[in-house]
mmCIF file of C-alpha atoms in Angstrom:
data_model
loop_
_atom_site.group_PDB
_atom_site.id
_atom_site.type_symbol
_atom_site.label_atom_id
_atom_site.label_comp_id
_atom_site.label_asym_id
_atom_site.label_seq_id
_atom_site.Cartn_x
_atom_site.Cartn_y
_atom_site.Cartn_z
ATOM 1 C CA MET L 1 -10.822 -10.733 10.626
ATOM 2 C CA ASP L 2 -11.651 -14.239 9.558
ATOM 3 C CA PHE L 3 -14.618 -15.199 7.201
ATOM 4 C CA GLY L 4 -13.970 -18.675 6.575
ATOM 5 C CA TRP L 5 -13.278 -18.409 2.808
ATOM 6 C CA ALA L 6 -10.802 -15.731 3.653
ATOM 7 C CA ASN L 7 -9.072 -13.766 6.508
ATOM 8 C CA VAL L 8 -7.548 -10.201 6.038
ATOM 9 C CA THR L 9 -4.834 -8.621 8.199
ATOM 10 C CA LEU L 10 -3.446 -5.198 8.072
ATOM 11 C CA TYR L 11 0.088 -5.359 9.121
ATOM 12 C CA PRO L 12 1.583 -2.332 10.879
ATOM 13 C CA SER L 13 4.866 -0.218 9.854
ATOM 14 C CA ALA L 14 7.462 -2.409 11.847
ATOM 15 C CA PRO L 15 10.398 -4.681 11.428
ATOM 16 C CA TYR L 16 9.407 -8.393 10.684
ATOM 17 C CA SER L 17 10.833 -11.362 9.379
ATOM 18 C CA ILE L 18 8.469 -14.300 8.292
ATOM 19 C CA ARG L 19 8.835 -17.676 6.633
ATOM 20 C CA SER L 20 5.553 -18.943 5.422
ATOM 21 C CA GLN L 21 3.585 -21.427 3.083
ATOM 22 C CA SER L 22 -0.025 -20.841 2.620
ATOM 23 C CA SER L 23 -2.526 -23.273 1.898
ATOM 24 C CA GLY L 24 -4.595 -20.584 -0.141
ATOM 25 C CA TYR L 25 -3.796 -17.709 -2.198
ATOM 26 C CA VAL L 26 -2.424 -14.492 -0.646
ATOM 27 C CA LEU L 27 -2.950 -10.992 -2.037
ATOM 28 C CA GLY L 28 -0.909 -8.251 -0.656
ATOM 29 C CA LEU L 29 -1.107 -4.563 -1.076
ATOM 30 C CA ALA L 30 1.779 -2.284 -0.012
ATOM 31 C CA PHE L 31 0.827 1.044 1.574
ATOM 32 C CA GLU L 32 4.689 2.067 2.325
ATOM 33 C CA ARG L 33 7.697 1.670 0.702
ATOM 34 C CA GLN L 34 9.604 -1.342 1.988
ATOM 35 C CA ARG L 35 13.178 -2.623 1.614
ATOM 36 C CA GLY L 36 14.497 -5.856 2.785
ATOM 37 C CA VAL L 37 15.627 -9.457 1.661
ATOM 38 C CA HIS L 38 13.074 -12.173 -0.095
ATOM 39 C CA ALA L 39 13.073 -15.548 -1.421
ATOM 40 C CA ILE L 40 9.872 -16.836 -3.354
ATOM 41 C CA GLY L 41 9.454 -20.415 -4.331
ATOM 42 C CA GLY L 42 12.651 -21.693 -2.689
ATOM 43 C CA GLU L 43 15.014 -19.274 -4.991
ATOM 44 C CA ARG L 44 17.992 -17.817 -3.656
ATOM 45 C CA ARG L 45 17.564 -14.778 -1.369
ATOM 46 C CA GLN L 46 17.559 -11.096 -3.171
ATOM 47 C CA ASP L 47 17.174 -7.721 -2.159
ATOM 48 C CA PHE L 48 13.589 -6.506 -2.867
ATOM 49 C CA ASP L 49 12.191 -2.741 -2.788
ATOM 50 C CA ALA L 50 8.813 -3.032 -2.629
ATOM 51 C CA TRP L 51 6.743 0.422 -3.800
ATOM 52 C CA PRO L 52 3.577 1.676 -2.439
ATOM 53 C CA GLY L 53 0.635 0.411 -4.713
ATOM 54 C CA GLU L 54 2.656 -2.645 -5.451
ATOM 55 C CA LEU L 55 -0.016 -5.662 -5.728
ATOM 56 C CA ALA L 56 1.456 -9.082 -4.957
ATOM 57 C CA CYS L 57 -0.591 -12.350 -5.642
ATOM 58 C CA ALA L 58 1.012 -15.950 -4.567
ATOM 59 C CA SER L 59 -0.455 -19.222 -5.405
ATOM 60 C CA PRO L 60 -1.087 -21.944 -2.725
ATOM 61 C CA GLU L 61 1.708 -23.754 -1.346
ATOM 62 C CA VAL L 62 4.477 -21.288 -2.408
ATOM 63 C CA ASN L 63 7.340 -21.060 -0.074
ATOM 64 C CA ILE L 64 7.895 -17.377 0.845
ATOM 65 C CA PHE L 65 10.784 -15.850 3.098
ATOM 66 C CA SER L 66 10.567 -11.764 3.557
ATOM 67 C CA GLU L 67 12.534 -9.643 6.278
ATOM 68 C CA SER L 68 12.834 -5.997 6.657
ATOM 69 C CA MET L 69 14.777 -3.687 9.067
ATOM 70 C CA GLN L 70 11.895 -1.133 8.693
ATOM 71 C CA GLY L 71 8.889 -2.863 7.276
ATOM 72 C CA GLY L 72 5.781 -1.022 6.140
ATOM 73 C CA GLU L 73 2.184 -0.914 6.321
ATOM 74 C CA TYR L 74 0.785 -3.829 4.219
ATOM 75 C CA LEU L 75 -2.807 -5.417 3.748
ATOM 76 C CA ALA L 76 -2.903 -9.044 3.322
ATOM 77 C CA LEU L 77 -5.825 -10.946 2.150
ATOM 78 C CA HIS L 78 -5.500 -14.909 2.666
ATOM 79 C CA VAL L 79 -8.254 -16.897 0.312
ATOM 80 C CA ALA L 80 -9.009 -20.295 0.932
ATOM 81 C CA ARG L 81 -8.182 -22.504 -2.263
ATOM 82 C CA ALA L 82 -11.704 -23.911 -2.689
ATOM 83 C CA ALA L 83 -13.376 -20.309 -2.327
ATOM 84 C CA SER L 84 -11.006 -18.809 -5.475
ATOM 85 C CA ASP L 85 -13.139 -20.449 -7.968
ATOM 86 C CA PRO L 86 -16.240 -22.524 -7.703
ATOM 87 C CA VAL L 87 -15.824 -24.359 -10.944
ATOM 88 C CA ALA L 88 -12.024 -24.982 -11.525
ATOM 89 C CA ASP L 89 -8.907 -24.491 -9.798
ATOM 90 C CA THR L 90 -7.586 -20.888 -10.439
ATOM 91 C CA ARG L 91 -4.352 -20.420 -12.441
ATOM 92 C CA LEU L 92 -2.242 -17.827 -12.112
ATOM 93 C CA ALA L 93 0.601 -16.460 -14.705
ATOM 94 C CA ALA L 94 3.378 -17.313 -12.246
ATOM 95 C CA PRO L 95 3.552 -18.790 -8.649
ATOM 96 C CA ARG L 96 3.666 -15.179 -7.509
ATOM 97 C CA VAL L 97 2.730 -12.059 -9.765
ATOM 98 C CA VAL L 98 3.294 -8.442 -8.948
ATOM 99 C CA PHE L 99 1.586 -5.448 -10.200
ATOM 100 C CA HIS L 100 2.233 -1.906 -9.804
ATOM 101 C CA GLY L 101 0.381 1.072 -10.247
ATOM 102 C CA ASP L 102 -3.085 -0.203 -10.382
ATOM 103 C CA ARG L 103 -5.296 2.716 -9.550
ATOM 104 C CA ARG L 104 -8.517 0.331 -8.783
ATOM 105 C CA ALA L 105 -6.558 -1.654 -6.451
ATOM 106 C CA VAL L 106 -5.155 1.061 -4.648
ATOM 107 C CA ARG L 107 -8.447 2.595 -3.967
ATOM 108 C CA LEU L 108 -9.848 -0.642 -3.117
ATOM 109 C CA GLY L 109 -7.196 -1.275 -0.258
ATOM 110 C CA TRP L 110 -7.702 2.183 0.940
ATOM 111 C CA ARG L 111 -11.444 1.406 1.733
ATOM 112 C CA LEU L 112 -10.620 -1.989 3.127
ATOM 113 C CA ARG L 113 -8.002 -0.258 5.612
ATOM 114 C CA ARG L 114 -10.405 2.372 6.346
ATOM 115 C CA LEU L 115 -13.127 -0.253 7.371
ATOM 116 C CA LEU L 116 -10.310 -2.369 9.566
ATOM 117 C CA LEU L 117 -9.230 0.641 11.251
ATOM 118 C CA ALA L 118 -12.631 1.486 12.575
ATOM 119 C CA ALA L 119 -13.704 0.161 16.010
ATOM 120 C CA PRO L 120 -15.902 -1.542 15.782
ATOM 121 C CA ALA L 121 -15.229 -2.787 12.597
ATOM 122 C CA ASP L 122 -18.362 -3.555 10.197
ATOM 123 C CA SER L 123 -18.000 -7.344 9.477
ATOM 124 C CA ARG L 124 -20.556 -7.155 6.640
ATOM 125 C CA LEU L 125 -18.802 -4.077 4.795
ATOM 126 C CA VAL L 126 -15.176 -5.340 5.573
ATOM 127 C CA GLU L 127 -16.383 -8.747 3.959
ATOM 128 C CA GLU L 128 -17.906 -7.268 0.795
ATOM 129 C CA GLN L 129 -14.571 -4.968 0.493
ATOM 130 C CA MET L 130 -12.462 -8.292 0.660
ATOM 131 C CA ALA L 131 -14.470 -9.918 -2.136
ATOM 132 C CA LEU L 132 -14.238 -6.984 -4.191
ATOM 133 C CA PHE L 133 -10.237 -6.711 -3.577
ATOM 134 C CA TRP L 134 -9.755 -10.178 -4.457
ATOM 135 C CA ALA L 135 -11.861 -10.273 -7.372
ATOM 136 C CA ARG L 136 -9.544 -7.355 -8.614
ATOM 137 C CA GLY L 137 -6.341 -9.042 -7.348
ATOM 138 C CA LEU L 138 -7.373 -12.290 -9.265
ATOM 139 C CA SER L 139 -8.225 -10.468 -12.385
ATOM 140 C CA LEU L 140 -4.953 -8.899 -12.556
ATOM 141 C CA ALA L 141 -3.043 -11.968 -11.562
ATOM 142 C CA GLN L 142 -4.511 -14.013 -14.400
ATOM 143 C CA LEU L 143 -3.306 -11.863 -17.019
ATOM 144 C CA PRO L 144 -0.367 -12.894 -19.032
ATOM 145 C CA ALA L 145 2.884 -11.227 -17.905
ATOM 146 C CA ARG L 146 3.319 -8.025 -20.086
ATOM 147 C CA PRO L 147 6.995 -6.742 -21.590
ATOM 148 C CA ALA L 148 8.434 -3.927 -19.773
ATOM 149 C CA GLY L 149 6.976 -0.689 -20.757
ATOM 150 C CA ARG L 150 8.161 3.180 -20.901
ATOM 151 C CA TYR L 151 6.743 3.521 -17.207
ATOM 152 C CA ASP L 152 8.337 0.577 -15.940
ATOM 153 C CA LEU L 153 11.806 1.969 -17.402
ATOM 154 C CA GLU L 154 11.224 5.225 -15.561
ATOM 155 C CA ARG L 155 11.409 3.364 -12.311
ATOM 156 C CA ALA L 156 14.883 5.167 -11.415
ATOM 157 C CA VAL L 157 13.217 8.180 -11.847
ATOM 158 C CA HIS L 158 10.222 7.995 -9.477
ATOM 159 C CA ALA L 159 12.711 6.423 -6.922
ATOM 160 C CA ARG L 160 14.536 9.705 -6.639
ATOM 161 C CA VAL L 161 11.151 11.373 -6.426
ATOM 162 C CA LEU L 162 9.696 9.273 -3.657
ATOM 163 C CA ASP L 163 13.008 10.015 -2.008
ATOM 164 C CA TYR L 164 12.500 13.339 -2.242
ATOM 165 C CA ILE L 165 9.161 13.723 -0.969
ATOM 166 C CA ASP L 166 10.142 11.673 1.866
ATOM 167 C CA ASP L 167 12.984 14.161 2.904
ATOM 168 C CA GLY L 168 10.547 17.167 2.392
ATOM 169 C CA MET L 169 7.299 16.196 3.826
ATOM 170 C CA ASP L 170 7.422 18.987 6.320
ATOM 171 C CA GLY L 171 7.172 21.743 3.708
ATOM 172 C CA PRO L 172 5.434 22.406 0.342
ATOM 173 C CA LEU L 173 5.656 19.995 -2.547
ATOM 174 C CA GLY L 174 4.187 21.137 -5.822
ATOM 175 C CA LEU L 175 3.771 19.196 -9.117
ATOM 176 C CA ASP L 176 5.843 21.533 -11.084
ATOM 177 C CA GLU L 177 8.781 20.878 -8.542
ATOM 178 C CA LEU L 178 8.402 17.277 -8.647
ATOM 179 C CA ALA L 179 8.116 17.166 -12.533
ATOM 180 C CA ARG L 180 11.499 19.385 -12.651
ATOM 181 C CA LEU L 181 13.320 16.850 -10.645
ATOM 182 C CA ALA L 182 11.938 13.916 -12.726
ATOM 183 C CA GLY L 183 12.876 16.001 -15.954
ATOM 184 C CA MET L 184 9.498 15.436 -17.534
ATOM 185 C CA PRO L 185 6.623 18.196 -18.575
ATOM 186 C CA PRO L 186 4.192 18.245 -15.701
ATOM 187 C CA LEU L 187 1.564 16.461 -17.485
ATOM 188 C CA ARG L 188 3.681 13.644 -18.610
ATOM 189 C CA PHE L 189 5.313 13.416 -15.168
ATOM 190 C CA LEU L 190 1.597 13.330 -13.710
ATOM 191 C CA ARG L 191 0.588 10.249 -16.115
ATOM 192 C CA SER L 192 3.946 8.630 -15.086
ATOM 193 C CA PHE L 193 3.726 8.611 -11.544
ATOM 194 C CA VAL L 194 0.192 7.376 -11.571
ATOM 195 C CA ASN L 195 1.203 4.407 -13.623
ATOM 196 C CA ALA L 196 4.292 3.966 -11.266
ATOM 197 C CA VAL L 197 2.475 4.382 -7.714
ATOM 198 C CA GLY L 198 -1.497 3.880 -8.280
ATOM 199 C CA THR L 199 -2.396 7.344 -7.425
ATOM 200 C CA THR L 200 -1.633 10.835 -8.051
ATOM 201 C CA PRO L 201 1.155 12.780 -6.631
ATOM 202 C CA HIS L 202 -0.784 14.829 -4.644
ATOM 203 C CA ALA L 203 -2.979 11.918 -2.847
ATOM 204 C CA TYR L 204 0.667 9.942 -2.438
ATOM 205 C CA ILE L 205 2.102 12.960 -0.404
ATOM 206 C CA THR L 206 -1.182 13.382 1.675
ATOM 207 C CA GLU L 207 -1.028 9.498 2.394
ATOM 208 C CA ARG L 208 2.837 9.564 3.272
ATOM 209 C CA ARG L 209 1.917 12.813 5.586
ATOM 210 C CA LEU L 210 -0.629 11.233 7.206
ATOM 211 C CA GLN L 211 1.322 7.702 7.627
ATOM 212 C CA ARG L 212 4.001 9.822 9.486
ATOM 213 C CA ALA L 213 1.081 11.535 11.507
ATOM 214 C CA ARG L 214 -0.459 8.410 12.414
ATOM 215 C CA ALA L 215 2.920 7.147 13.891
ATOM 216 C CA LEU L 216 3.462 9.954 16.027
ATOM 217 C CA LEU L 217 -0.128 9.999 17.289
ATOM 218 C CA ARG L 218 0.231 6.188 18.190
ATOM 219 C CA SER L 219 3.802 6.792 19.849
ATOM 220 C CA SER L 220 4.038 10.195 21.468
ATOM 221 C CA ALA L 221 1.940 12.671 23.339
ATOM 222 C CA HIS L 222 2.673 15.676 21.164
ATOM 223 C CA PRO L 223 0.056 18.007 20.767
ATOM 224 C CA VAL L 224 -1.984 17.530 17.386
ATOM 225 C CA ALA L 225 -0.868 20.959 16.042
ATOM 226 C CA ALA L 226 2.889 20.257 16.617
ATOM 227 C CA ILE L 227 2.111 16.964 14.835
ATOM 228 C CA ALA L 228 0.385 18.515 12.030
ATOM 229 C CA ALA L 229 3.266 21.099 11.445
ATOM 230 C CA ASP L 230 5.870 18.435 11.623
ATOM 231 C CA CYS L 231 4.017 16.372 8.570
ATOM 232 C CA GLY L 232 3.525 19.349 6.433
ATOM 233 C CA PHE L 233 -0.155 20.079 7.162
ATOM 234 C CA ALA L 234 -0.798 23.767 7.006
ATOM 235 C CA HIS L 235 -2.711 23.722 10.250
ATOM 236 C CA GLN L 236 -4.243 21.195 12.929
ATOM 237 C CA SER L 237 -7.778 21.450 10.952
ATOM 238 C CA HIS L 238 -6.023 20.300 7.721
ATOM 239 C CA LEU L 239 -4.735 17.415 9.222
ATOM 240 C CA GLY L 240 -7.922 16.622 10.801
ATOM 241 C CA ALA L 241 -9.721 16.821 7.737
ATOM 242 C CA ALA L 242 -7.254 14.574 5.750
ATOM 243 C CA LEU L 243 -7.260 12.167 8.334
ATOM 244 C CA LYS L 244 -11.322 11.890 8.498
ATOM 245 C CA ALA L 245 -11.493 11.818 4.659
ATOM 246 C CA ARG L 246 -8.984 8.881 4.587
ATOM 247 C CA LEU L 247 -9.888 6.794 7.656
ATOM 248 C CA GLY L 248 -13.056 8.392 8.841
ATOM 249 C CA LEU L 249 -11.202 9.423 12.166
ATOM 250 C CA SER L 250 -10.130 12.467 13.934
ATOM 251 C CA PRO L 251 -6.857 12.765 15.353
ATOM 252 C CA ARG L 252 -8.448 12.572 18.703
ATOM 253 C CA GLN L 253 -10.349 9.520 17.797
ATOM 254 C CA TYR L 254 -7.270 7.685 16.290
ATOM 255 C CA ARG L 255 -5.003 8.406 19.330
ATOM 256 C CA ALA L 256 -7.792 6.876 21.576
ATOM 257 C CA LEU L 257 -8.364 3.698 19.445
ATOM 258 C CA HIS L 258 -5.049 3.397 17.914
ATOM 259 C CA GLY L 259 -2.568 5.098 20.410
ATOM 260 C CA ARG L 260 -2.440 7.006 23.355
ATOM 261 C CA ALA L 261 -5.645 8.057 25.010
#
């Protein structure tokens, strides 16, 4: 959706290859884990592993190449350069800055996604949420770079946890079980996970199950009850309640609007 000062796009989970140079600022939030190859600002290509909750802000006129064979749901906000600051040109700490695990940014991104998936979308609410999302991203992007902390050093631990969740989504996944895998006491693991991903383990697991369910609702004619079981929900009503709470749509409404009627 384009509002003059900014436009927003919700990219689906699909393979992609892009090469771009935006005239304005670009703020992006990953909803799913993505792996691929990218080159930022003309630097050599290198592998990347973008996690859910990763927030990236790029300055104007930065050359960006990015390619992924799997892709992942991604929210991108393009902000006109003049709109970033009415007094002076905005300065970021680097041409492209990345933040992990900011809970406020993740919540704002979820709300904006919910508005964009509605049909018809309420343009007034979408623009208000875009402004809040941009304000949060800009405030983070202007902070000086921080040294690696304890939670950054535990990234390898959480990578194993994310893989374990994806492999076991069709069954129960408890906090104690995940904490044992990470080798941490439950409370310590909870805090560390939130700082890495920007949401609690329970909310993250629900999000991943909903992402899988949404993909099946779009691409198959399977009964909703079968999709719910395949994605680890206790029953059809459990999936319906979770989808309604996160996106404001029932499985039937989602399938009619974004998949198979």
